[in-house]
PDB file of C-alpha atoms in Angstrom:
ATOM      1  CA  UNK A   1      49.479-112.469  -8.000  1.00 68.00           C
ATOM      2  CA  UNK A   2      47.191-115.103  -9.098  1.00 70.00           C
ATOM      3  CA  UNK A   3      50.183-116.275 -11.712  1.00 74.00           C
ATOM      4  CA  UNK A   4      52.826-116.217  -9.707  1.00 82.00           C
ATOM      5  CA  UNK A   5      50.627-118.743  -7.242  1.00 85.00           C
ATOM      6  CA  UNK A   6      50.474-121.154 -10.364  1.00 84.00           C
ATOM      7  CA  UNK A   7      54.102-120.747 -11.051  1.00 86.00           C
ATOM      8  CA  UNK A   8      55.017-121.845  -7.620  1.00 89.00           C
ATOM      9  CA  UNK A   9      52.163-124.505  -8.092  1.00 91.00           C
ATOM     10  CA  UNK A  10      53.864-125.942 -11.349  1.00 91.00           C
ATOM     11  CA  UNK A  11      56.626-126.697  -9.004  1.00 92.00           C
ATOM     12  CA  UNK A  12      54.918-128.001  -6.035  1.00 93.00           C
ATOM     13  CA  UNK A  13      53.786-130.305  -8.910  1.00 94.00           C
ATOM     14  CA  UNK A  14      56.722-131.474 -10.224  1.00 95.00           C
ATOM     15  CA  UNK A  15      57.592-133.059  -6.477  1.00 93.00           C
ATOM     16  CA  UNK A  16      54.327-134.470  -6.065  1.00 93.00           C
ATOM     17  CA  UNK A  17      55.008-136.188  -9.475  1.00 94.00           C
ATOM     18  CA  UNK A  18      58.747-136.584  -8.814  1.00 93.00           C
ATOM     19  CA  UNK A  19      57.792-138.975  -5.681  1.00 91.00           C
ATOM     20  CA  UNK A  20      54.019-140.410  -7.302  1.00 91.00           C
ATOM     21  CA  UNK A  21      55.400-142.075 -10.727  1.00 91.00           C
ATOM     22  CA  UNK A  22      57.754-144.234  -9.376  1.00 90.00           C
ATOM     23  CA  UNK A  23      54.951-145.286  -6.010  1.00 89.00           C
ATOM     24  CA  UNK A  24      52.658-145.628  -8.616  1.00 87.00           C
ATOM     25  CA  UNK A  25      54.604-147.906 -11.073  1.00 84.00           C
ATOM     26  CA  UNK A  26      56.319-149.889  -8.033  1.00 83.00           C
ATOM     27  CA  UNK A  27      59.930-148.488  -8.056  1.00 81.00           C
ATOM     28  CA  UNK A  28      61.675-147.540  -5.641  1.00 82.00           C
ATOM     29  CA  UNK A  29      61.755-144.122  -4.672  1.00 81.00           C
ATOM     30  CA  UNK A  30      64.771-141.497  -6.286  1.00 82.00           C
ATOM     31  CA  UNK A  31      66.234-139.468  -4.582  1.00 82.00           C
ATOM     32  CA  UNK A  32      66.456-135.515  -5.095  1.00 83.00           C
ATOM     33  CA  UNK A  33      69.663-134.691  -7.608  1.00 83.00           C
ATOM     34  CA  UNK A  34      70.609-132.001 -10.029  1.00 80.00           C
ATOM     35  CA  UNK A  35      68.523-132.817 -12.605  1.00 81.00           C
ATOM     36  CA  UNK A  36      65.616-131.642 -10.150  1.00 89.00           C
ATOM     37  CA  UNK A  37      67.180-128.339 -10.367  1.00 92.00           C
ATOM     38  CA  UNK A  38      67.411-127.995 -13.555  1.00 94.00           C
ATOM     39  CA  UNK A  39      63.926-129.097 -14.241  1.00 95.00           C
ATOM     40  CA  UNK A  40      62.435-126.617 -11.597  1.00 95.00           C
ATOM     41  CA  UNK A  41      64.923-124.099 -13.650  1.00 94.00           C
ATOM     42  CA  UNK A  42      63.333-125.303 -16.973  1.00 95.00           C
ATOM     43  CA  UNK A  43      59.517-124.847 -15.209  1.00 96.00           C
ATOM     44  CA  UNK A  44      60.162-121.626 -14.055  1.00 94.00           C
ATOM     45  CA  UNK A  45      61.620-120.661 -16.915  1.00 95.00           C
ATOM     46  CA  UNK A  46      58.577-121.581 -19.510  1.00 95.00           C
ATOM     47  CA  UNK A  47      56.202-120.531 -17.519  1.00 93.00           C
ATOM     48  CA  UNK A  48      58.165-117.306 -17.330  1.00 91.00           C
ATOM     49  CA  UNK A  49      57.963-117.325 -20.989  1.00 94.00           C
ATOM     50  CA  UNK A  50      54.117-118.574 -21.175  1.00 92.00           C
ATOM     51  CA  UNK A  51      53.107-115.960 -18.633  1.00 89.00           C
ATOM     52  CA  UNK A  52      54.720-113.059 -20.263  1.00 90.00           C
ATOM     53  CA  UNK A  53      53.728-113.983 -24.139  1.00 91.00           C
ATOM     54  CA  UNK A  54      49.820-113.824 -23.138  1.00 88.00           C
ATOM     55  CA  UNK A  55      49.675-111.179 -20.950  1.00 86.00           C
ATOM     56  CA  UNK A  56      51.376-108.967 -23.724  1.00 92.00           C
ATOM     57  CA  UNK A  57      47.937-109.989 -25.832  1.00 92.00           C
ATOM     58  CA  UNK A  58      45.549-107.301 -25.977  1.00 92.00           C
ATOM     59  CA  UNK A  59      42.539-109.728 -26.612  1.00 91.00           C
ATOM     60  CA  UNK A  60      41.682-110.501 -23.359  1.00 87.00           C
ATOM     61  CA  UNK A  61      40.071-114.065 -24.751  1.00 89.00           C
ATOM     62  CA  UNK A  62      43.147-115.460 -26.642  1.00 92.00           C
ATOM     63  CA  UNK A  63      44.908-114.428 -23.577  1.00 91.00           C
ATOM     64  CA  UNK A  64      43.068-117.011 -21.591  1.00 90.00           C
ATOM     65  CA  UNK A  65      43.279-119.807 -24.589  1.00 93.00           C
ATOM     66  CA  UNK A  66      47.085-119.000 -24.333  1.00 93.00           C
ATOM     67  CA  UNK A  67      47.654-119.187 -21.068  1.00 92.00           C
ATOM     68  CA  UNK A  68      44.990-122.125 -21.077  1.00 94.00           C
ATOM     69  CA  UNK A  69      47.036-123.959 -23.414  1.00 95.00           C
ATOM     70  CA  UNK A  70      50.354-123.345 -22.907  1.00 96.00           C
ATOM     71  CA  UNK A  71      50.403-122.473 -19.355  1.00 92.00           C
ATOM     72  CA  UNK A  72      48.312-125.111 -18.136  1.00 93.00           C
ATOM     73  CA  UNK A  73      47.990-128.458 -20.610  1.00 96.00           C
ATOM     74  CA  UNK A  74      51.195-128.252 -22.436  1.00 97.00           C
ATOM     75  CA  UNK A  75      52.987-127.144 -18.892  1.00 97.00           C
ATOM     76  CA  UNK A  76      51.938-129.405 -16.931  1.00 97.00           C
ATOM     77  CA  UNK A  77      52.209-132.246 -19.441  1.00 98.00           C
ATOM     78  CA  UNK A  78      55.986-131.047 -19.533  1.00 98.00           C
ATOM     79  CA  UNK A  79      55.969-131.190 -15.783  1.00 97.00           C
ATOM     80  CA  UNK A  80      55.126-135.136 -15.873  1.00 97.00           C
ATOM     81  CA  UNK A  81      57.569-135.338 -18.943  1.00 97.00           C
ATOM     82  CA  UNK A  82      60.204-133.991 -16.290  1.00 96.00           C
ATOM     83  CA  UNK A  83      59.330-136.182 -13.175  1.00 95.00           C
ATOM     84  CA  UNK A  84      59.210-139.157 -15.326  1.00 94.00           C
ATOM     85  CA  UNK A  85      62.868-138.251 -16.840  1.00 93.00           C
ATOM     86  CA  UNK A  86      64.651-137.333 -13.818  1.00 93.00           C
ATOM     87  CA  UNK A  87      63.197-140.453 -11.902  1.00 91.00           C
ATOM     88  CA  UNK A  88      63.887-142.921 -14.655  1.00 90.00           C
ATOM     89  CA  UNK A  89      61.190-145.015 -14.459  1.00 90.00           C
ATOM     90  CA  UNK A  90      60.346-148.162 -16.230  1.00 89.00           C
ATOM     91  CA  UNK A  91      57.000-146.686 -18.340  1.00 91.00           C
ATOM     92  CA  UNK A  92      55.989-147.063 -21.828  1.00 93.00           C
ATOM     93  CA  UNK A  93      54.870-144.378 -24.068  1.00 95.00           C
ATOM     94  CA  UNK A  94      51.021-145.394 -23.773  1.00 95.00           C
ATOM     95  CA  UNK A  95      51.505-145.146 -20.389  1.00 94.00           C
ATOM     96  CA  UNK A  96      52.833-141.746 -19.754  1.00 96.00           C
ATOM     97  CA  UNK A  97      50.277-140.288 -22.483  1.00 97.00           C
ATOM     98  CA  UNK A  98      47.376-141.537 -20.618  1.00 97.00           C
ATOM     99  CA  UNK A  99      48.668-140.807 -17.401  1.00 96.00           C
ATOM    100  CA  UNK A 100      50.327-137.443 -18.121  1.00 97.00           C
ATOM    101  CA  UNK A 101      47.029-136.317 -19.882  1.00 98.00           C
ATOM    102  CA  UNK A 102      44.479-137.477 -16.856  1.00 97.00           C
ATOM    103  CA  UNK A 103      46.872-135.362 -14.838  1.00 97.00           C
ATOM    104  CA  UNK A 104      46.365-132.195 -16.760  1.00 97.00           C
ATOM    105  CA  UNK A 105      43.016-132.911 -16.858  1.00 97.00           C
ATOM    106  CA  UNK A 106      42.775-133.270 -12.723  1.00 96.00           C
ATOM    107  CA  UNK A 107      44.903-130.108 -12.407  1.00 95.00           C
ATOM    108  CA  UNK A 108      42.949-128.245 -14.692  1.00 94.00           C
ATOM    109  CA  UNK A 109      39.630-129.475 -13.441  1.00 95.00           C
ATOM    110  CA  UNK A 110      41.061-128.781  -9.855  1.00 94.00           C
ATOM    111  CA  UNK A 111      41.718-124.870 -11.505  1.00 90.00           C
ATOM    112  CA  UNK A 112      38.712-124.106 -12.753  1.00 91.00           C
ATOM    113  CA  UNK A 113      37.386-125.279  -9.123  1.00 93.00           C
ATOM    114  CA  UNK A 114      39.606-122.347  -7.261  1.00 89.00           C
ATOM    115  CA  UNK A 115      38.338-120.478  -9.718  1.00 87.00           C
ATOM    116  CA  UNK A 116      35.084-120.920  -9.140  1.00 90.00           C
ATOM    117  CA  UNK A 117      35.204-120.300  -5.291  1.00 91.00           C
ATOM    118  CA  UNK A 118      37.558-117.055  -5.702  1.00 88.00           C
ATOM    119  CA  UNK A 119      35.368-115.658  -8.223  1.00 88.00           C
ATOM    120  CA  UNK A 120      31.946-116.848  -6.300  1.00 87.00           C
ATOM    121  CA  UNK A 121      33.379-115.853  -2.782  1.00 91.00           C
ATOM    122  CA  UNK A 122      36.617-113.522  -3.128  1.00 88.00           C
ATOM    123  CA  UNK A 123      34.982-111.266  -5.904  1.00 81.00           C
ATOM    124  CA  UNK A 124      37.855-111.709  -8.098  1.00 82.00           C
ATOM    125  CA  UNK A 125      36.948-111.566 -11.841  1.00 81.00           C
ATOM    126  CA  UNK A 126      37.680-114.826 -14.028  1.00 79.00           C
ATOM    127  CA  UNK A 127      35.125-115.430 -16.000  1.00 77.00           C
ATOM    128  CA  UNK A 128      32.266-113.298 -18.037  1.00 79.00           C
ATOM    129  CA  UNK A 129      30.346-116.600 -18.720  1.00 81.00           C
ATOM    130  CA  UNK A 130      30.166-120.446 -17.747  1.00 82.00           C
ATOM    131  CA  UNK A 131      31.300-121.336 -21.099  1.00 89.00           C
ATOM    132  CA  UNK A 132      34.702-119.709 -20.216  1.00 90.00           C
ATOM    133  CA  UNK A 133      34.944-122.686 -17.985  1.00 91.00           C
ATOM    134  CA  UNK A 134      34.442-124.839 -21.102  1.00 93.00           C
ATOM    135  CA  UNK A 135      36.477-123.380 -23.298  1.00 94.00           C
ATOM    136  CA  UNK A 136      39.412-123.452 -20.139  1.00 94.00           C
ATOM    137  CA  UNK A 137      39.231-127.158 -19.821  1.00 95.00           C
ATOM    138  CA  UNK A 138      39.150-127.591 -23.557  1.00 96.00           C
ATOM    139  CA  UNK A 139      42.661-125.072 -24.354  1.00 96.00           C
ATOM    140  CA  UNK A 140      43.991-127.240 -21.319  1.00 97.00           C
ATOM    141  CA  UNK A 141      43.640-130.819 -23.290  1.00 97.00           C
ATOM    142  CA  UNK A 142      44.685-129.146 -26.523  1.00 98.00           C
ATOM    143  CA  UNK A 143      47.890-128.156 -24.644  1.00 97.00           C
ATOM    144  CA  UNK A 144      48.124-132.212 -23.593  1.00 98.00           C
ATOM    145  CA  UNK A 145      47.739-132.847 -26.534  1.00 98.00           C
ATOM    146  CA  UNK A 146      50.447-130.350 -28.049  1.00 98.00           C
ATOM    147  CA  UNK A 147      53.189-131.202 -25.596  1.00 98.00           C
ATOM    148  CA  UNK A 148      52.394-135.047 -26.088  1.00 98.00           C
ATOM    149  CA  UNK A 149      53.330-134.647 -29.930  1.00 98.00           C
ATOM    150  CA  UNK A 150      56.622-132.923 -28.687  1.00 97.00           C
ATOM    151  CA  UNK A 151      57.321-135.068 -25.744  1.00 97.00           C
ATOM    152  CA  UNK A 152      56.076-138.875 -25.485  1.00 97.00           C
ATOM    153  CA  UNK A 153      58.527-139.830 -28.409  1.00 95.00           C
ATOM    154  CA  UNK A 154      61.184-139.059 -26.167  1.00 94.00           C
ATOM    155  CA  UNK A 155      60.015-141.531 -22.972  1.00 93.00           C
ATOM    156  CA  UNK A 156      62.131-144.329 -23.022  1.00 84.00           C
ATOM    157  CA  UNK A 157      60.984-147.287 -21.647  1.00 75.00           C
ATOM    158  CA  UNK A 158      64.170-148.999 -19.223  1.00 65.00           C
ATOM    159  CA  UNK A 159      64.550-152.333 -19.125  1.00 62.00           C
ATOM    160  CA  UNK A 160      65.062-153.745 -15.377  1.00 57.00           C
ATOM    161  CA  UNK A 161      68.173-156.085 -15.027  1.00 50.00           C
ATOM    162  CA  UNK A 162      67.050-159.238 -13.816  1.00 44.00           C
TER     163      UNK A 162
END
């Protein structure tokens, strides 16, 4: 249950970042077009992917690296790869990289938070240890850092008309 809430949370996040890049560079706002649905297709279907891959893994710790990795840092850093795409905004590659990695960071800080407060007041199980939370936050930038290898080469930075 808890997965399927990030799934649908990866895609909440792609129209928060659909709608912030462009405020937050100055451009006018895009509107919503197929290439939304085809990136919410292409979000559902990693994590899909992610989600199945590590809970097939017996070892319940490189589970959590995998889904740590993949199905948070290099995910989400995918997400902003997406937003930035399908709202063709004028960034450069420096740019995206820091701002696509501070978001992962944020989003995984913000999940270690929930799960915190479900494991501290919901009694579900997350964690054996406070270096799990550690270790979370750490697979989450080596994800960044994996999808930005795979991904800011391909930000192109569009020249306005003047």
């Amino acid at each position: 249950m808890y997965l399927l809430v990030i799934i649908l949370g990866m895609c909440l996040v792609y129209f928060v970042l659909f709608f912030l890049f462009p405020l937050f560079f100055k451009q006018t706002l895009p509107p919503l077009k197929y290439l939304s649905v085809r990136s919410l297709g292409l979000i559902l279907l990693l994590s899909l992917i992610i989600m199945t891959l590590s809970v097939n893994i017996a070892d319940r710790e490189l589970n959590n690296r995998i889904i740590h990795t993949f199905g948070g840092g290099f995910l989400t850093f995918f997400i902003c790869f997406l937003a930035v795409k399908d709202t063709r905004i004028s960034i450069t590659k420096f740019q995206f990289f820091v701002l696509s990695f501070l978001i992962v960071t944020a989003l995984g800080v913000m999940n270690e938070i929930a799960e915190f407060v479900l494991q501290n007041y919901a009694q579900f199980a997350f964690a054996r240890n406070v270096n799990d939370t550690w270790f979370d936050l750490t697979s989450n930038a080596a994800g960044a850092l994996i999808a930005s290898v795979c991904f800011v080469p391909f930000v192109r930075t569009i020249k306005k008309s003047s």
